[in-house]
Structure formats: structure tokens, C-alpha cells
Short mmCIF file of N, CA and C in Angstrom, two decimals:
data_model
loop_
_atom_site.label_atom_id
_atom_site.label_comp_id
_atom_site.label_asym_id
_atom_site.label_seq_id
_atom_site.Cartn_x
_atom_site.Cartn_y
_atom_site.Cartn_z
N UNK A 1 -2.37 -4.72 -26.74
CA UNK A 1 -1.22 -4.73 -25.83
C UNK A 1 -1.33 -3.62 -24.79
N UNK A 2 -1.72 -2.51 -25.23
CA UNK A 2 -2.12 -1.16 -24.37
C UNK A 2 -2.61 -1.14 -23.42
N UNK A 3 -4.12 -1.86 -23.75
CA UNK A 3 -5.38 -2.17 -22.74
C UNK A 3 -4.95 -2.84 -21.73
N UNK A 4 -3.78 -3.83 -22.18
CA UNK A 4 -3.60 -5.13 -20.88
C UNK A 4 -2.82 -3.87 -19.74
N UNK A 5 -1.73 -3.48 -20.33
CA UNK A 5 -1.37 -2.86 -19.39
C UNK A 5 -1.98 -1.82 -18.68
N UNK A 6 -2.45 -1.34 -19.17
CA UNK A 6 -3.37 -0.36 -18.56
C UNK A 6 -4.50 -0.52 -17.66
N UNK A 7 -4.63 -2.11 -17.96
CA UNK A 7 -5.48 -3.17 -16.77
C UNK A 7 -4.85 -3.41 -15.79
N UNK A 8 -3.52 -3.44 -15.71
CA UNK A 8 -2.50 -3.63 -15.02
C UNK A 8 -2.04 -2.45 -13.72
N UNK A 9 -1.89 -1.65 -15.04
CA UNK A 9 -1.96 -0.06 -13.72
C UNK A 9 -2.96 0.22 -13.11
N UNK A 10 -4.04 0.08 -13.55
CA UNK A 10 -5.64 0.54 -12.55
C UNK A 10 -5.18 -0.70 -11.37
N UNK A 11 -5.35 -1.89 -11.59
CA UNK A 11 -5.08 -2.86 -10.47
C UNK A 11 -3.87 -2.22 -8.82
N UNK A 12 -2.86 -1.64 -10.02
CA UNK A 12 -1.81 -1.41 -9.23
C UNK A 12 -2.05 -0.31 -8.23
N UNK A 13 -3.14 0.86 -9.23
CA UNK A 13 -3.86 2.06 -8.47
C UNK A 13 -4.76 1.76 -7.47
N UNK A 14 -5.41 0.81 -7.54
CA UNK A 14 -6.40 0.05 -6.67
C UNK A 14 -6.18 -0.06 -5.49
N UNK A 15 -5.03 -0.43 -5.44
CA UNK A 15 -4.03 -1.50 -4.61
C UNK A 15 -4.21 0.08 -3.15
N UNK A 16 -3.28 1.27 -4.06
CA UNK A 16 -3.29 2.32 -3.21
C UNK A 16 -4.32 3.15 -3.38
N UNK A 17 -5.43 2.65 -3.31
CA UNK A 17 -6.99 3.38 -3.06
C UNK A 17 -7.83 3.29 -1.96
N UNK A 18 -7.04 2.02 -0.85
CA UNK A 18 -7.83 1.65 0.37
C UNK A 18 -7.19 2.34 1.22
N UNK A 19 -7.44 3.33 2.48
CA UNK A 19 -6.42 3.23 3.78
C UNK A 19 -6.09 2.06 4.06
N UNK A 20 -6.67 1.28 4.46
CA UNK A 20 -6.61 -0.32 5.03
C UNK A 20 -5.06 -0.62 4.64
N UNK A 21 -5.61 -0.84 2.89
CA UNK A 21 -4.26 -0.91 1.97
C UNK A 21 -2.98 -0.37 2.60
N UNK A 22 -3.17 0.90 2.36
CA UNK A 22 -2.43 2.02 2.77
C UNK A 22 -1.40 1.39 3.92
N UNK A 23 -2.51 1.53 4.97
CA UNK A 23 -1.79 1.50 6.10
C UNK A 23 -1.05 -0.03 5.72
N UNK A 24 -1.27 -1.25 5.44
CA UNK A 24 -0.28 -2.69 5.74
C UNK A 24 0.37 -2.62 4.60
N UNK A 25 0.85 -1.70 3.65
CA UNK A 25 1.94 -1.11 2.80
C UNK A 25 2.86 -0.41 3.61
N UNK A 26 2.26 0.61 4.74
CA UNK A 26 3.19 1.42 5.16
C UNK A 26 4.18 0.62 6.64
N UNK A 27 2.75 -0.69 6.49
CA UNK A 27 3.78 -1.38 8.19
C UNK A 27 5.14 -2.65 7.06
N UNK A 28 4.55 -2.94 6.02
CA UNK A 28 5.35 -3.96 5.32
C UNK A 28 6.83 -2.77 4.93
N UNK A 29 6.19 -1.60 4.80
CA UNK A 29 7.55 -0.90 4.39
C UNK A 29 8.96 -1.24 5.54
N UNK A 30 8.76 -1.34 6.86
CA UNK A 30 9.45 -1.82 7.74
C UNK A 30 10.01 -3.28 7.30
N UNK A 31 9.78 -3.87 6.89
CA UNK A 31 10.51 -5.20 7.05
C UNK A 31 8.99 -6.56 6.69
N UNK A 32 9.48 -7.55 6.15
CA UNK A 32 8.63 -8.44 6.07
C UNK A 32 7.82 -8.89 7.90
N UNK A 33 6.48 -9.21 7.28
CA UNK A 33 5.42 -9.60 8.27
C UNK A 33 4.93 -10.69 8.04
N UNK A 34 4.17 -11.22 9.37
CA UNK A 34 3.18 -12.35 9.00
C UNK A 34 1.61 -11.79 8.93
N UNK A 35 0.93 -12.72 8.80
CA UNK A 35 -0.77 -12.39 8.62
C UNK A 35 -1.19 -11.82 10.03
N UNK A 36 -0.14 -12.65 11.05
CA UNK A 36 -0.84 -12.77 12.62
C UNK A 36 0.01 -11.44 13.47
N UNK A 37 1.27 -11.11 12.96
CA UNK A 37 1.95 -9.64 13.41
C UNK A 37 1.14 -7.97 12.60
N UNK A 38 0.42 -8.62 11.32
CA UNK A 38 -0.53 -7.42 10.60
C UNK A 38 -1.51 -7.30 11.41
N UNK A 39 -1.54 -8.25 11.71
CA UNK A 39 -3.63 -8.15 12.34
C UNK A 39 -2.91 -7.11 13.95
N UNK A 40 -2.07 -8.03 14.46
CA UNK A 40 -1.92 -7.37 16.10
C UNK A 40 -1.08 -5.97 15.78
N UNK A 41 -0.92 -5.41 14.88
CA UNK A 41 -0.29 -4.04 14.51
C UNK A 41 -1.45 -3.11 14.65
N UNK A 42 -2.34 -3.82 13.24
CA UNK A 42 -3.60 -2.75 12.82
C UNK A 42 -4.73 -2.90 13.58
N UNK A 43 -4.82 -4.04 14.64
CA UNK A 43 -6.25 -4.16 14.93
C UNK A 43 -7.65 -5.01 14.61
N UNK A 44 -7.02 -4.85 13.40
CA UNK A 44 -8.23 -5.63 12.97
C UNK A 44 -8.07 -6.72 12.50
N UNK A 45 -9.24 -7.27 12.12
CA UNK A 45 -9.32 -8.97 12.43
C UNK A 45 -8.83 -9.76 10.70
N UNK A 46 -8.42 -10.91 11.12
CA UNK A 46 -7.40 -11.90 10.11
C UNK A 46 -8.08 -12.39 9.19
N UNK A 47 -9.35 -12.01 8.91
CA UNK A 47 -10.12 -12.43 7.18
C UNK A 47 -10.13 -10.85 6.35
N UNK A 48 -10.27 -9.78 7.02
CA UNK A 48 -9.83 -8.45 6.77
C UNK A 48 -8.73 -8.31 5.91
N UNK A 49 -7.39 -8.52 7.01
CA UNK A 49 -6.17 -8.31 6.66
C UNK A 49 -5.66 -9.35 5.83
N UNK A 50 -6.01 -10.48 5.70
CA UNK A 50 -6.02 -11.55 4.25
C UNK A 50 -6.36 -10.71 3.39
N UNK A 51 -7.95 -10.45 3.15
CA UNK A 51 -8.75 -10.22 1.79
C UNK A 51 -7.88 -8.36 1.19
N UNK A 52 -7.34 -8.19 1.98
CA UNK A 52 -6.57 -6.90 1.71
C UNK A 52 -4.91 -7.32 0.69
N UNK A 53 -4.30 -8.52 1.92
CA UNK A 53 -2.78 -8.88 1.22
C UNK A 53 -3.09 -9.70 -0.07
N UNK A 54 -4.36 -10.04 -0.30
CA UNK A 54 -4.71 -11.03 -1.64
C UNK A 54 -4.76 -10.25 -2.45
N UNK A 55 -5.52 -8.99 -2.60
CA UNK A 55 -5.63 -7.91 -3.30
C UNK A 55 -4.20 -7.34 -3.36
N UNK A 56 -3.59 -6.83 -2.82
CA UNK A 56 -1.89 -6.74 -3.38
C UNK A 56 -1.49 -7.83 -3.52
N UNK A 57 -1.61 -8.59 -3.09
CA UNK A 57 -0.28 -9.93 -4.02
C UNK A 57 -1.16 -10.31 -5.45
N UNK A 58 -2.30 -10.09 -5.81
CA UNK A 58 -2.95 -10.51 -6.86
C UNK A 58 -2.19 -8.77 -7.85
N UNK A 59 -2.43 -7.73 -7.05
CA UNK A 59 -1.68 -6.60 -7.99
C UNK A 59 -0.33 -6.23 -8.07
N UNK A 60 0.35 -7.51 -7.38
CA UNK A 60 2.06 -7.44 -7.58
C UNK A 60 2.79 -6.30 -6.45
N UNK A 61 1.58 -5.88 -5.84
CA UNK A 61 2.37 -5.57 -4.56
C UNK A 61 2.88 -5.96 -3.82
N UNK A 62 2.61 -7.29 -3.52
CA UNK A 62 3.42 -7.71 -1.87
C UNK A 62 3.78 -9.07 -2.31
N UNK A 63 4.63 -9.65 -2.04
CA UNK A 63 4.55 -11.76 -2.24
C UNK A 63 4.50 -12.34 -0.93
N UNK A 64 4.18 -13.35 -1.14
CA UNK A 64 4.13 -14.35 0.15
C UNK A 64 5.11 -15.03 0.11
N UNK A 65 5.33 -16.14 0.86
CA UNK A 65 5.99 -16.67 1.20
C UNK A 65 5.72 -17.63 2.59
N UNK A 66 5.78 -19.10 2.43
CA UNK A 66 4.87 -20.03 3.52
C UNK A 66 6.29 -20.32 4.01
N UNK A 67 5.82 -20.27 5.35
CA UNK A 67 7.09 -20.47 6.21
C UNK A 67 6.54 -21.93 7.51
N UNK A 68 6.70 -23.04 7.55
CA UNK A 68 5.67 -23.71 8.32
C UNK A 68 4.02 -23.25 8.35
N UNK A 69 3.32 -23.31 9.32
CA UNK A 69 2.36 -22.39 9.21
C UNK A 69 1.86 -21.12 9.17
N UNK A 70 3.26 -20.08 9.17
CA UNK A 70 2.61 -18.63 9.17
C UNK A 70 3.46 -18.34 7.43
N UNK A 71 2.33 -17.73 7.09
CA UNK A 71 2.31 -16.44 5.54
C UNK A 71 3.21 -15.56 6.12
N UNK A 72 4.40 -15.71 5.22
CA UNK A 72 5.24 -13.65 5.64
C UNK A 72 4.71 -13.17 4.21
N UNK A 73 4.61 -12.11 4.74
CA UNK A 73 4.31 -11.12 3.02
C UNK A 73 5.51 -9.96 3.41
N UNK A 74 6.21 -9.41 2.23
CA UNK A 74 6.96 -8.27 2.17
C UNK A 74 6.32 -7.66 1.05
N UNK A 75 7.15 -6.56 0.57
CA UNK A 75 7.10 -5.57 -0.42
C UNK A 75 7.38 -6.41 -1.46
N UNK A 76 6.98 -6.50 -2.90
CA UNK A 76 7.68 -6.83 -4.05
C UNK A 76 8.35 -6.96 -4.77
N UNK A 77 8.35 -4.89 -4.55
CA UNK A 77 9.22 -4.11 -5.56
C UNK A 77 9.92 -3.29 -4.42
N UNK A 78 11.16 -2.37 -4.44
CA UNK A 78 11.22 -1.07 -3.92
C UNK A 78 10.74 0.06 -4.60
N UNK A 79 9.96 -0.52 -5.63
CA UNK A 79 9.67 0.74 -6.53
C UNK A 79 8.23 0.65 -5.92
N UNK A 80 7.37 0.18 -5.29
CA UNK A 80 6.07 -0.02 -4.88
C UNK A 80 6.14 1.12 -3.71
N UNK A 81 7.16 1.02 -3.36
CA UNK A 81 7.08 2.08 -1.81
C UNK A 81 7.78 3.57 -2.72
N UNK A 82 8.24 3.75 -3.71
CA UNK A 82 8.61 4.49 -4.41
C UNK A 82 7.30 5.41 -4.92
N UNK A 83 6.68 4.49 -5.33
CA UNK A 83 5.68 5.05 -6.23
C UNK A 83 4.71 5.88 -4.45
N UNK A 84 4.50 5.19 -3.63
CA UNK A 84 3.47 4.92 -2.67
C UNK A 84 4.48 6.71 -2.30
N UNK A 85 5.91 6.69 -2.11
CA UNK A 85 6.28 7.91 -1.68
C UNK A 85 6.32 9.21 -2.35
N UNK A 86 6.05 9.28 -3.73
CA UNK A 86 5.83 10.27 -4.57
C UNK A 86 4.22 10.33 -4.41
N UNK A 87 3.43 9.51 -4.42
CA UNK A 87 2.08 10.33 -4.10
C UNK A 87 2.04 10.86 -2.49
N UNK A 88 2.63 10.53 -1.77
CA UNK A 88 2.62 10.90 0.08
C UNK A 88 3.28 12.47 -0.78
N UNK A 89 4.08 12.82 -1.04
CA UNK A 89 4.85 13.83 -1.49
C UNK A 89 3.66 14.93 -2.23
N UNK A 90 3.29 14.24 -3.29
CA UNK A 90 2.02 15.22 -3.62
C UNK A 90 1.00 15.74 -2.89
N UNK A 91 0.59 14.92 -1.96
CA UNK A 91 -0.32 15.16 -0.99
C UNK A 91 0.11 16.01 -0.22
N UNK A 92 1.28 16.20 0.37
CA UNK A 92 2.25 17.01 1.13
C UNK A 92 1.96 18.75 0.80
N UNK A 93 2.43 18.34 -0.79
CA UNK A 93 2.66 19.71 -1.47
C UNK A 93 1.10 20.43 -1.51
N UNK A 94 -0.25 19.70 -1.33
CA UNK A 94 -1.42 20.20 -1.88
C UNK A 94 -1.75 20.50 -0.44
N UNK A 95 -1.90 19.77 0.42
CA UNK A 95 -2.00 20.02 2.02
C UNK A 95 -0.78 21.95 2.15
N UNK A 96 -0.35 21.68 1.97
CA UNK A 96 1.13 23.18 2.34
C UNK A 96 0.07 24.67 1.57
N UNK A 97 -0.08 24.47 0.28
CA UNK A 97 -0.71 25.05 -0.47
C UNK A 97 -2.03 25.38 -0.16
N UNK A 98 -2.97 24.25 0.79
CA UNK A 98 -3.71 24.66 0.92
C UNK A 98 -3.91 25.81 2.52
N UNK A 99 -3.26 25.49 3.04
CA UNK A 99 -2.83 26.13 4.39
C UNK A 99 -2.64 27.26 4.25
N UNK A 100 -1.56 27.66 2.89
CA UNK A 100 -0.70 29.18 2.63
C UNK A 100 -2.44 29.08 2.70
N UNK A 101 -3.23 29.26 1.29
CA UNK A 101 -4.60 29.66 1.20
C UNK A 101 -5.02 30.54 2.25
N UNK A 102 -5.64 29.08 3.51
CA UNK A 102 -6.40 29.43 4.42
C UNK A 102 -5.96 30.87 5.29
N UNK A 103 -4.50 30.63 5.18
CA UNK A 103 -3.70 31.84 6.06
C UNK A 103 -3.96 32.54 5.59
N UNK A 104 -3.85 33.09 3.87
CA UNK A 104 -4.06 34.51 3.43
C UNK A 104 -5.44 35.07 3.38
N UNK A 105 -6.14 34.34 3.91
CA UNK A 105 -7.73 34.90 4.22
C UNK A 105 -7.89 35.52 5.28
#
């Protein structure tokens, strides 16, 4: 029972291990999108930004939703941008810390 979940969380860690990721987590945090408003946000091209939202909607990050012909994907959870804002927060605190450092040299 352990293992599964714990297969579960690496997936979920995965999820926030790409910038790519990163970044169409941080544009979905705004409000639901389509495949074709992700691509003209980030730039880059629409087999990219698929093979990225498959990988979160396969790790319960994002859902779809078919609307005629365009995919909207949103957030899942609010706890997904929760989790995504306590590590931005850690990073924060280690970035600050490292600065005092550099200063006291």
C-alpha cells in the first residue's frame, strides 16, 4: 500500500521538476487555458506543450476538459498551487540566506 503511494508522490514531484512544467502551472494558476493560449503565452510549439499537460494530467495535476475542438486544462487541486507555493517559499528563504552569506564576506 506504501509503495503505491509513494509511486504516486514521485509522479507528483516529477510533475514540479521541469521549468517547462513550472512555468504552464504558474500560467494555469491564473485561470483555466487552452493548448493554443499555452503555446502563444510560452512560445513554444503545441506537441511540447501537450507532452508536458499529459504528464500533469497523467500526475493529477491539471484536468482537461473538451470544449468543441479546443482542450481547456486548469489546476486540479488548489492544493497543487499550494504545494507549488511552499516550495517557491523555500527557495525564497535559501536564495535570502544565501545573499546575507555573500554580503558578510
Amino acid at each position: 500500500m506504501k509503495k503505491g503511494l509513494y509511486l504516486m508522490h514521485a509522479e507528483m514531484c516529477k510533475t514540479f521538476s521541469n521549468p517547462t512544467r513550472l512555468e504552464l502551472l504558474d500560467l494555469l494558476a491564473g485561470g483555466e487555458l487552452t493548448v493554443s493560449e499555452l503555446v502563444e503565452k510560452t512560445g513554444l510549439g503545441q506537441a511540447n506543450v501537450s507532452q508536458h499537460l499529459a504528464v500533469m494530467k497523467n500526475a493529477g495535476a491539471v484536468v482537461a476538459e473538451r470544449r468543441g475542438s479546443n482542450v481547456h486544462y486548469k489546476i486540479a487541486n488548489p492544493k497543487v498551487m499550494k504545494a507549488f507555493g511552499i516550495i517557491r517559499e523555500m527557495l525564497r528563504e535559501r536564495l535570502e540566506k544565501s545573499k546575507k552569506l555573500i554580503e558578510s564576506l
